[in-house]
Amino acid sequence: MKHQLTVAVKNQSVAVERFLRVARHRGFRLMQLQLEGQDELFHVKMTVDSDKPIYLLTSQLNKLVDVHSVDLHTLQQQAI
Amino acid sequence: MSKTMTGAQMVIDILVKQGVTDVFGYPGGAIMPIYDALYGAPLKHYLTRHEQGAGFAAVGYARSTGKLGVCFATSGPGATNLVTSLADAMMDSVPLLAITGQVPTAAIGSDAFQEVDVLGMSLSCTKHSFMVERVEDLAEVLQQAMHLATSGRPGPVLVDIPKDIQQGQVPYTPWLADAQECDSTSMQELKAANTLLKNAKRPIAYVGGGVQSADAQDELMAFLARTQMPAVSTLKALGSVLPEYEYELGMLGMHGTKAANLAVQECDLLVCIGARFDDRVTGNLAKFAAKAQVLHLDIDAAEVGKRKPAAASLIADLKMSLPQLEGSLTTEEWREHVSQMKRDYAWRYDYPGEKVFAPYLLNKLSRDMPKQTVVCCDVGQHQMWVAQHMKFDHPSNHLSSGGAGTMGFGLPAAIGAQIARPQDTVITVSGDGSIMMNIQELATIRRNNLPVKIVILDNQRLGMVRQWQELFFAGRYSETNLSDNPDFVQLAAVFGIPGQTITHASEVDEAIDNLVSSEGPYILHACIDDKENVWPLVPPGAANDEMITENTQ
């Protein structure tokens, strides 16, 4: 299932690398990525695809120190 | 005031002010300024003989005390050698700070001598990592790194510091102590949790490593005392549930006790306390505790529902959440049933052969060793025998590489534990495969005159792999024969460590006496039967009640 997320991360490339690594490792395929710098944050719009429920990704992203917020605009949001 | 100091001096200054007294490491080109600042500083550095040894010594130090472990390594290969210990600390949630030297900022990205992208490499094996880009940032980064390593769910944090940053001048500013963060976790699910507890007929407490991380053994035992709920432990939790607790069933999982695994399969409520449904615990996940609802207590929200859905969860420090559980007294029928299984499936040590029986040896060692002994182990058959046949009364007394399963962990972890707890006996139990993985650390034992005791259970095989080859690979023993290992007693003697070899069951008791009563380091080399297997065993893909035992294979 495809999900669209907006992730606000610290505006450092390593912060983006880190959360993209988490998405890949936890089994979410990257479909689209758009990055915009704003103040001290990057706002990253991404679409991922996976058979796994999306909370398995958002809960991991929320743990990352450089991630300020994760917003889910999923087409079909799944509850825990 | 215009006092200045170098970045390297600031690193040492901050560690000292934060209360760090011991660090483990290995110097090299890109970290030389830090080693220079260390010279004469009120911070004791322990030189290991490989960076992995330094990493594991820091892990052993942290796990045996609950304090932050700190290790240093240089750039490139120094840092790559640390990686295994970072991954190990990540899997087992160990508070670890790794400081690595890096080539000078101007050389980064030029494929300079001993340059590796350590920040990139660290992404998958640390809780967080930093590369310091400006000397002005150093104090804040280090403070944040130490806080991250020790707070919430602990873990390894790496700080990579380019050489020019270490050499840069920075104004000295009095360093501010950390503000204590208060736990603001919502306890809104408490009501649901207590309803689950109230309605449960056959509850089980499934206890994990989180109890040690939260320093919540007292709260756990109080919860068990008021509910009389049977308890099973993960490998990392062993020691959290006191051995005298009547309904303590030991370890669950692949090599768990029969009573623990059967009880979990039958339970209707699984109270998961700081554990994470590891595959070695659950066996076939779909069939794991299939009749049970899960009440999940953890500080890490990402663990809830990761492997098994939870009917209710409390995302909080266990020290806070456990006292709020209003479990009522577990029914007598369930307690009696579980007790009966505990009696029926108790371990037996009346081994008929003349050879050394490893479970007997370890059980004897467990009974004879002083209270508060720290036992470290490596990975493989001996590790499972330690978990099955030795008793611990605190998880900081049993150091075992759980999530990562890293061979070579035991000897350096024992070194770290002995340095952290000089008054306590520290014993490392290893196998003839694992001990060779960090054997160079015998030199660290000698260098520091550490009284670490070493037990090698030698079956001249890579035993656990051999066991699987026997059971699941048609006896095709590919590359598991280690009969060409050196004479371990002779090897230890070269490092000034006395010891003995035993080959017969009749020699075990005296040998354990010799080991336990030795003042300094000692090595007990016990030759065991190469065909001995670890039982019970839940085969891959099977449910935990489908374990095979010695008699059923």
XYZ file of C-alpha atoms in Angstrom:
633
model
C 0.000 0.000 0.000
C 1.212 3.494 -0.807
C 1.516 6.146 1.843
C 2.415 9.790 1.659
C 4.347 11.376 4.494
C 5.787 14.743 5.279
C 8.780 14.499 7.502
C 10.345 17.588 9.022
C 14.011 16.938 9.761
C 17.015 18.971 10.794
C 18.471 20.574 7.672
C 21.521 18.372 7.451
C 22.097 15.784 4.775
C 22.915 13.153 7.372
C 19.453 13.608 8.882
C 17.900 12.815 5.506
C 20.262 9.881 4.988
C 19.341 8.542 8.384
C 15.619 8.535 7.897
C 15.841 7.205 4.344
C 17.950 4.352 5.687
C 15.312 3.590 8.294
C 12.566 3.572 5.663
C 14.530 1.179 3.432
C 15.625 -1.099 6.268
C 12.136 -1.354 7.761
C 10.741 -2.458 4.416
C 9.269 0.671 2.827
C 10.098 1.238 -0.817
C 10.709 4.838 -1.822
C 8.442 5.951 -4.678
C 8.755 9.728 -4.598
C 10.848 12.243 -2.719
C 10.710 16.011 -2.613
C 12.858 18.081 -0.308
C 12.487 21.727 0.634
C 14.689 23.712 2.970
C 13.007 26.114 5.317
C 14.574 27.786 8.352
C 16.323 25.079 10.305
C 14.304 22.260 8.861
C 14.006 20.290 5.697
C 10.445 19.404 4.830
C 10.580 16.108 3.034
C 7.521 14.918 1.177
C 7.778 11.279 0.371
C 5.680 8.452 -0.951
C 6.522 4.951 0.180
C 5.102 1.584 -0.693
C 4.954 -1.478 1.507
C 2.805 -4.407 2.527
C 3.538 -3.495 6.126
C 1.339 -1.188 8.186
C 2.601 2.379 8.060
C 2.826 2.752 11.846
C 5.835 0.427 11.704
C 7.604 3.198 9.818
C 6.221 6.256 11.589
C 7.008 4.841 15.026
C 10.624 4.313 13.973
C 10.903 7.751 12.348
C 9.479 9.440 15.415
C 12.344 8.013 17.455
C 15.040 9.667 15.358
C 16.667 12.571 17.111
C 16.769 14.758 14.009
C 13.159 14.164 13.046
C 10.920 16.945 14.321
C 7.598 15.698 13.039
C 6.058 13.039 10.878
C 2.730 13.769 9.202
C 0.873 11.063 7.462
C -1.399 11.951 4.539
C -2.080 8.417 3.674
C -4.638 7.518 1.177
C -5.796 4.884 3.625
C -4.558 5.453 7.110
C -4.109 2.374 9.202
C -4.634 2.318 12.897
C -2.437 0.441 15.299
C 38.212 35.860 31.223
C 39.746 34.731 28.006
C 40.838 31.273 28.964
C 40.914 28.888 26.018
C 41.436 25.167 25.602
C 41.748 22.816 22.659
C 38.872 20.724 21.437
C 40.722 17.623 22.632
C 41.105 19.074 26.121
C 37.452 19.927 26.117
C 36.532 16.310 25.302
C 38.439 15.077 28.349
C 37.176 17.941 30.516
C 33.549 17.255 29.720
C 33.898 13.505 30.285
C 35.481 14.129 33.671
C 32.841 16.679 34.654
C 30.123 14.294 33.619
C 31.531 11.784 36.085
C 33.221 9.436 33.635
C 36.179 7.821 35.403
C 37.212 5.056 33.004
C 37.516 4.832 29.234
C 38.648 2.047 26.928
C 40.405 2.587 23.673
C 43.254 2.358 21.243
C 45.161 5.368 19.903
C 46.050 6.167 16.313
C 46.875 9.083 14.035
C 43.593 10.954 13.849
C 42.833 10.747 17.560
C 46.300 11.685 18.807
C 45.300 15.118 20.132
C 42.690 13.479 22.383
C 45.241 10.943 23.612
C 47.608 13.825 24.256
C 44.956 15.606 26.332
C 44.362 12.350 28.177
C 47.984 12.213 29.298
C 47.974 13.007 33.001
C 44.224 13.685 33.068
C 42.059 12.440 35.960
C 40.496 9.865 33.689
C 41.775 6.306 33.647
C 42.288 4.903 30.165
C 42.491 1.176 29.572
C 44.362 0.182 26.470
C 42.928 -2.909 24.836
C 44.638 -4.737 22.005
C 41.936 -4.271 19.410
C 39.250 -1.607 19.112
C 36.536 -4.258 19.263
C 37.962 -5.239 22.643
C 37.665 -1.609 23.746
C 34.070 -1.426 22.572
C 33.077 -4.613 24.350
C 34.964 -3.677 27.498
C 32.924 -0.458 27.548
C 29.768 -2.519 27.012
C 30.729 -4.840 29.886
C 31.458 -1.808 32.046
C 28.057 -0.313 31.238
C 26.049 -3.502 31.598
C 27.609 -4.491 34.909
C 26.918 -1.075 36.465
C 24.148 0.690 34.542
C 26.608 3.551 33.938
C 27.682 4.978 30.596
C 30.508 3.045 28.887
C 33.007 5.121 26.921
C 35.436 4.044 24.217
C 37.901 5.776 21.899
C 39.217 4.753 18.505
C 41.037 6.380 15.663
C 39.695 7.018 12.168
C 39.314 4.426 9.402
C 40.125 0.907 10.602
C 40.014 1.995 14.231
C 36.409 3.032 13.788
C 35.467 0.056 11.612
C 36.822 -2.249 14.301
C 34.459 -0.600 16.774
C 31.392 -1.205 14.654
C 30.578 -4.694 15.929
C 30.479 -3.470 19.504
C 28.233 -0.558 18.488
C 25.845 -2.961 16.754
C 25.883 -5.188 19.824
C 25.108 -2.236 22.092
C 22.336 -1.169 19.729
C 20.648 -4.571 19.810
C 20.933 -4.846 23.584
C 20.164 -1.170 24.384
C 23.454 -0.490 26.157
C 24.436 3.115 27.025
C 27.684 3.574 25.151
C 29.587 6.634 23.961
C 32.099 6.055 21.179
C 34.465 8.856 20.297
C 36.370 8.436 17.069
C 39.087 10.542 15.552
C 38.560 11.581 11.944
C 40.918 12.923 9.297
C 41.104 16.731 9.243
C 38.021 18.503 7.888
C 39.870 19.659 4.763
C 40.803 16.062 3.908
C 37.337 14.592 4.327
C 36.056 13.206 1.065
C 39.495 13.002 -0.514
C 40.027 9.309 0.281
C 42.718 10.375 2.709
C 44.893 7.919 4.635
C 42.759 6.081 7.200
C 39.631 7.875 6.050
C 36.281 6.111 6.242
C 32.893 7.813 6.242
C 32.322 6.873 9.861
C 29.196 8.981 10.207
C 27.653 7.157 7.248
C 28.804 3.811 8.594
C 27.327 4.546 11.998
C 23.777 5.147 10.776
C 22.679 1.537 11.029
C 24.369 0.657 14.292
C 23.910 3.615 16.619
C 21.000 5.275 18.345
C 22.408 8.527 17.043
C 25.711 9.833 15.749
C 27.421 13.132 15.138
C 30.339 14.484 13.219
C 31.572 17.685 14.778
C 31.967 20.369 12.135
C 33.001 23.327 14.290
C 34.967 23.325 17.492
C 32.359 25.694 18.965
C 29.778 22.900 18.649
C 31.850 20.321 20.478
C 30.605 20.924 24.020
C 26.963 20.819 23.053
C 27.404 17.746 20.869
C 29.177 15.805 23.606
C 26.599 16.796 26.180
C 23.797 15.753 23.862
C 25.568 12.508 22.991
C 25.912 11.478 26.631
C 22.326 12.393 27.323
C 21.033 10.425 24.327
C 23.093 7.344 25.177
C 21.720 7.130 28.691
C 18.160 8.456 28.420
C 14.941 6.882 27.207
C 15.811 3.545 25.700
C 19.594 3.556 26.113
C 21.887 2.878 23.187
C 25.214 3.607 21.538
C 26.003 7.127 20.362
C 29.036 7.939 18.259
C 30.832 11.275 18.028
C 33.283 11.563 15.146
C 35.771 14.393 15.666
C 38.089 15.537 12.873
C 41.656 16.098 13.936
C 41.592 19.849 13.271
C 38.569 20.191 15.550
C 40.489 18.385 18.273
C 43.340 20.846 17.780
C 41.174 23.960 17.450
C 41.047 26.510 20.246
C 37.780 27.122 21.931
C 36.872 29.586 24.673
C 36.454 27.821 27.930
C 32.897 28.150 29.156
C 31.756 26.510 32.344
C 29.911 23.460 31.273
C 26.323 23.145 32.340
C 25.009 19.979 33.840
C 22.168 18.234 32.150
C 18.649 19.203 33.064
C 16.760 16.131 34.083
C 14.004 15.421 31.688
C 10.805 14.393 33.345
C 8.771 11.625 31.945
C 5.709 13.177 30.426
C 4.407 9.977 28.968
C 0.699 9.685 28.970
C -0.710 6.905 31.080
C -4.106 7.046 29.442
C -4.105 3.370 28.684
C -3.645 2.489 32.320
C -7.313 1.769 32.758
C -7.359 -0.619 29.803
C -4.238 -2.284 31.154
C -5.750 -2.822 34.558
C -8.939 -4.195 33.040
C -6.886 -6.746 31.116
C -5.112 -7.718 34.317
C -8.360 -7.976 36.236
C -9.966 -10.259 33.663
C -6.978 -12.521 33.076
C -7.272 -16.102 34.238
C -3.864 -17.302 33.135
C -1.484 -14.334 33.079
C 2.261 -14.520 32.519
C 4.856 -11.813 33.030
C 7.254 -11.870 30.069
C 10.247 -9.969 31.407
C 12.896 -8.360 29.204
C 16.059 -6.314 29.344
C 14.071 -3.123 29.901
C 13.836 -3.935 33.597
C 17.579 -3.489 33.956
C 17.636 -0.384 31.768
C 14.931 1.184 33.938
C 16.561 -0.023 37.144
C 13.131 -1.427 37.975
C 13.902 -4.784 39.573
C 12.273 -3.698 42.856
C 9.145 -2.507 41.060
C 9.001 -5.763 39.090
C 9.336 -7.911 42.188
C 6.684 -5.838 43.963
C 4.319 -6.359 41.029
C 4.993 -10.104 41.056
C 4.578 -10.234 44.829
C 1.126 -8.683 44.689
C -0.111 -10.705 41.712
C 1.782 -13.982 42.240
C 1.896 -14.102 38.461
C 4.220 -16.681 36.878
C 7.219 -15.031 35.213
C 9.420 -15.960 32.262
C 12.574 -14.131 31.246
C 14.397 -13.290 28.063
C 18.128 -13.968 27.886
C 18.852 -10.360 28.788
C 16.381 -10.297 31.654
C 17.843 -13.257 33.523
C 18.437 -12.160 37.096
C 15.619 -9.587 37.037
C 13.145 -12.045 38.535
C 14.769 -13.254 41.719
C 15.495 -16.995 41.650
C 13.653 -17.533 44.920
C 10.373 -16.260 43.466
C 8.105 -19.266 43.562
C 6.692 -18.868 40.065
C 9.957 -17.998 38.314
C 10.093 -20.281 35.273
C 13.423 -19.265 33.766
C 14.183 -18.376 30.185
C 11.681 -18.771 27.372
C 12.360 -19.205 23.681
C 14.456 -21.396 21.455
C 16.473 -22.896 24.318
C 14.080 -21.933 27.058
C 12.814 -24.171 29.798
C 9.953 -26.458 28.958
C 7.880 -24.989 31.770
C 8.424 -21.411 30.548
C 7.542 -22.183 26.951
C 4.509 -24.305 27.752
C 3.160 -21.779 30.246
C 3.461 -18.965 27.697
C 1.676 -21.055 25.078
C -1.208 -21.611 27.488
C -1.519 -18.120 28.945
C -4.435 -15.798 28.217
C -2.600 -12.575 29.057
C 1.032 -11.909 28.267
C 2.335 -8.952 30.231
C 5.380 -7.928 28.221
C 7.663 -5.905 30.486
C 10.475 -4.263 28.535
C 10.856 -7.025 25.970
C 10.490 -7.031 22.187
C 9.219 -10.405 20.932
C 12.585 -11.308 19.431
C 12.425 -14.199 16.973
C 14.596 -16.304 19.275
C 11.933 -15.803 21.932
C 8.786 -16.359 19.906
C 9.651 -19.187 17.537
C 6.797 -19.294 15.036
C 5.244 -15.909 15.756
C 1.751 -16.815 14.581
C 1.698 -19.680 17.060
C 3.364 -17.783 19.905
C 1.070 -17.298 22.898
C -1.755 -17.605 20.405
C -4.500 -17.597 23.038
C -3.145 -14.529 24.774
C -3.860 -10.844 24.664
C -0.778 -8.692 25.055
C -0.257 -5.932 27.557
C 2.953 -4.229 26.492
C 5.051 -2.051 28.798
C 8.006 -0.318 27.158
C 9.683 3.058 26.984
C 10.043 2.703 23.222
C 6.724 3.184 21.413
C 8.180 1.582 18.294
C 8.333 -1.794 20.055
C 4.586 -1.893 20.619
C 2.911 -3.779 17.815
C 6.222 -4.252 15.982
C 5.970 -8.036 16.079
C 2.738 -8.793 17.904
C -0.299 -6.550 18.359
C -0.991 -5.265 21.843
C -4.450 -5.035 23.405
C -3.113 -2.265 25.625
C 0.237 -0.601 26.106
C 1.955 1.672 28.567
C 4.699 3.670 26.917
C 6.635 4.790 29.934
C 9.591 4.201 32.174
C 8.950 0.827 33.835
C 9.814 2.353 37.175
C 6.712 4.501 36.766
C 4.364 2.132 34.980
C 4.869 -1.072 36.971
C 3.678 0.365 40.325
C 0.464 1.542 38.672
C -0.612 -1.900 37.566
C -3.395 -3.164 39.741
C -3.036 -6.839 39.180
C -5.181 -8.988 41.390
C -4.032 -12.262 42.804
C -3.529 -14.904 40.118
C -5.845 -17.885 40.487
C -4.533 -20.753 42.515
C -5.402 -23.209 39.772
C -3.058 -21.504 37.275
C -0.289 -21.062 39.828
C -0.520 -24.718 40.796
C -0.497 -25.830 37.164
C 2.614 -23.794 36.457
C 4.327 -25.016 39.614
C 3.624 -28.571 38.598
C 5.283 -27.980 35.225
C 8.235 -26.351 36.978
C 8.636 -29.472 39.113
C 8.045 -31.914 36.252
C 10.527 -30.303 33.902
C 13.247 -29.324 36.377
C 16.812 -29.664 35.112
C 18.628 -32.882 35.931
C 22.339 -33.092 36.551
C 22.738 -36.837 37.120
C 24.629 -37.357 33.894
C 25.708 -40.972 33.457
C 28.904 -40.460 31.427
C 32.463 -40.054 32.677
C 33.083 -36.945 30.639
C 32.617 -33.430 31.939
C 28.933 -32.536 31.742
C 28.802 -28.809 30.986
C 25.379 -28.158 32.601
C 26.594 -29.791 35.832
C 29.827 -27.803 35.779
C 27.982 -24.518 35.298
C 25.393 -25.323 37.934
C 28.168 -26.188 40.373
C 29.955 -22.952 39.501
C 26.719 -21.045 40.034
C 26.280 -22.553 43.500
C 29.903 -22.036 44.553
C 30.713 -18.590 43.191
C 30.507 -15.631 45.581
C 27.347 -13.551 45.679
C 27.416 -10.636 43.254
C 29.670 -12.480 40.847
C 29.474 -11.177 37.294
C 29.295 -13.924 34.680
C 30.010 -12.953 31.093
C 29.674 -15.325 28.234
C 30.297 -15.581 24.574
C 27.886 -16.967 22.033
C 26.896 -20.519 21.287
C 26.137 -23.672 23.238
C 27.991 -22.562 26.370
C 25.977 -19.327 26.369
C 22.698 -21.219 26.407
C 23.974 -23.562 29.138
C 24.903 -20.527 31.238
C 21.405 -19.112 30.725
C 19.813 -22.427 31.642
C 21.937 -23.676 34.504
C 23.267 -20.636 36.352
C 21.192 -18.468 38.687
C 21.469 -14.710 38.929
C 19.892 -12.241 41.285
C 20.415 -9.162 39.143
C 20.665 -8.706 35.369
C 23.906 -6.750 35.797
C 25.487 -10.015 36.967
C 24.824 -11.837 33.695
C 26.381 -10.261 30.606
C 25.479 -12.068 27.440
C 25.343 -10.755 23.897
C 21.632 -11.160 23.258
C 20.271 -9.429 20.183
C 23.463 -9.377 18.173
C 24.832 -12.720 19.362
C 28.422 -11.613 19.015
C 31.145 -14.205 19.443
C 34.163 -12.599 21.071
C 32.002 -10.601 23.479
C 32.826 -12.442 26.676
C 36.498 -11.792 27.392
C 36.527 -8.024 26.769
C 33.123 -7.615 28.474
C 34.592 -9.354 31.527
C 37.516 -6.929 31.464
C 35.122 -3.984 31.481
C 33.046 -5.521 34.263
C 36.119 -6.251 36.400
C 37.320 -2.679 36.026
C 33.874 -1.354 36.900
C 33.456 -3.678 39.880
C 36.926 -4.400 41.260
C 35.524 -5.881 44.469
C 33.421 -8.506 42.720
C 34.426 -11.770 41.152
C 34.145 -11.737 37.362
C 34.015 -14.975 35.420
C 33.814 -15.324 31.671
C 32.435 -18.572 30.314
C 33.441 -19.161 26.738
C 33.741 -21.827 24.104
C 36.742 -22.908 22.125
C 35.341 -21.034 19.127
C 34.388 -17.749 20.779
C 37.439 -17.328 22.994
C 39.691 -17.116 19.940
C 37.732 -14.171 18.558
C 39.184 -11.686 21.027
C 41.985 -13.762 22.548
C 44.358 -10.799 22.239
C 42.633 -9.279 25.269
C 44.508 -11.688 27.536
C 47.187 -9.026 27.195
C 44.788 -6.453 28.685
C 44.172 -8.745 31.647
C 47.889 -8.981 32.226
C 48.554 -5.285 31.656
C 46.034 -4.355 34.357
C 46.532 -7.343 36.671
C 42.849 -8.148 36.478
C 41.660 -11.226 38.409
C 39.246 -12.285 35.642
C 38.439 -16.007 35.710
C 38.029 -17.801 32.413
C 36.148 -21.040 31.835
C 36.479 -22.583 28.383
C 34.043 -25.345 27.550
C 36.011 -27.021 24.805
C 34.278 -29.463 22.486
C 36.783 -28.812 19.720
C 33.880 -27.701 17.618
C 31.954 -24.618 16.688
C 29.368 -26.295 18.832
C 26.072 -24.588 18.108
C 26.644 -24.618 14.365
C 27.715 -28.259 14.640
C 24.493 -29.012 16.541
C 22.426 -27.455 13.749
C 24.423 -29.318 11.120
C 23.629 -32.536 12.951
C 19.927 -31.763 13.319
C 19.063 -29.774 10.226
C 21.861 -30.258 7.678
C 22.091 -34.063 7.537
C 25.291 -34.230 9.545
C 27.351 -32.384 6.966
C 29.880 -30.812 9.325
C 31.077 -27.976 7.183
C 33.951 -25.995 8.760
C 33.006 -26.596 12.376
C 35.930 -28.747 13.460
C 38.249 -26.693 15.682
C 40.385 -29.556 16.957
C 43.516 -27.721 15.841
C 43.037 -25.005 18.473
C 46.064 -24.219 20.628
C 46.491 -25.601 24.132
C 44.524 -22.969 26.016
C 46.268 -23.436 29.364
C 49.648 -23.024 27.692
C 48.361 -20.035 25.797
C 47.097 -18.373 28.990
C 50.403 -19.155 30.719
C 52.210 -17.015 28.176
C 50.098 -14.117 29.463
C 50.917 -14.991 33.064
C 47.543 -16.627 33.742
C 47.641 -19.956 35.591
C 45.072 -22.686 35.072
C 44.289 -26.307 34.490
C 42.692 -28.663 32.011
C 40.092 -31.208 33.054
C 38.667 -34.057 31.047
C 36.639 -36.142 33.524
C 33.464 -35.552 35.492
C 35.285 -36.529 38.663
C 37.592 -33.509 38.342
C 34.883 -30.864 38.110
C 34.265 -30.064 41.780
C 37.906 -29.547 42.651
C 38.518 -27.532 39.513
C 35.644 -25.194 40.371
C 37.165 -24.754 43.853
C 40.511 -23.875 42.295
C 38.914 -21.358 39.988
C 36.728 -19.675 42.571
C 39.445 -19.531 45.235
C 42.201 -18.207 42.995
C 43.296 -14.711 43.938
C 44.273 -13.580 40.489
C 43.191 -14.557 37.004
C 42.662 -18.229 36.311
C 41.730 -20.376 33.355
C 39.745 -23.576 33.619
C 39.892 -25.495 30.384
C 37.162 -28.128 30.478
C 37.148 -30.677 27.673
C 33.584 -31.764 26.996
C 31.925 -34.260 24.698
C 31.830 -32.950 21.141
C 28.419 -34.542 20.591
C 26.689 -32.836 23.495
C 23.745 -30.691 22.382
C 21.735 -27.927 23.987
C 18.255 -29.094 24.942
C 15.436 -28.318 24.686
C 15.485 -26.803 21.227
C 12.581 -25.243 19.379
C 13.407 -25.997 15.730
C 13.280 -23.124 13.252
C 9.718 -22.409 12.149
C 8.165 -24.459 14.948
C 5.967 -23.246 17.762
C 7.517 -23.032 21.212
C 5.529 -26.039 22.457
C 7.024 -28.153 19.681
C 10.448 -28.221 21.257
C 12.671 -31.227 20.808
C 14.491 -32.622 23.795
C 17.214 -35.158 24.256
C 14.639 -37.904 24.562
C 12.369 -36.866 21.730
C 14.897 -36.284 18.956
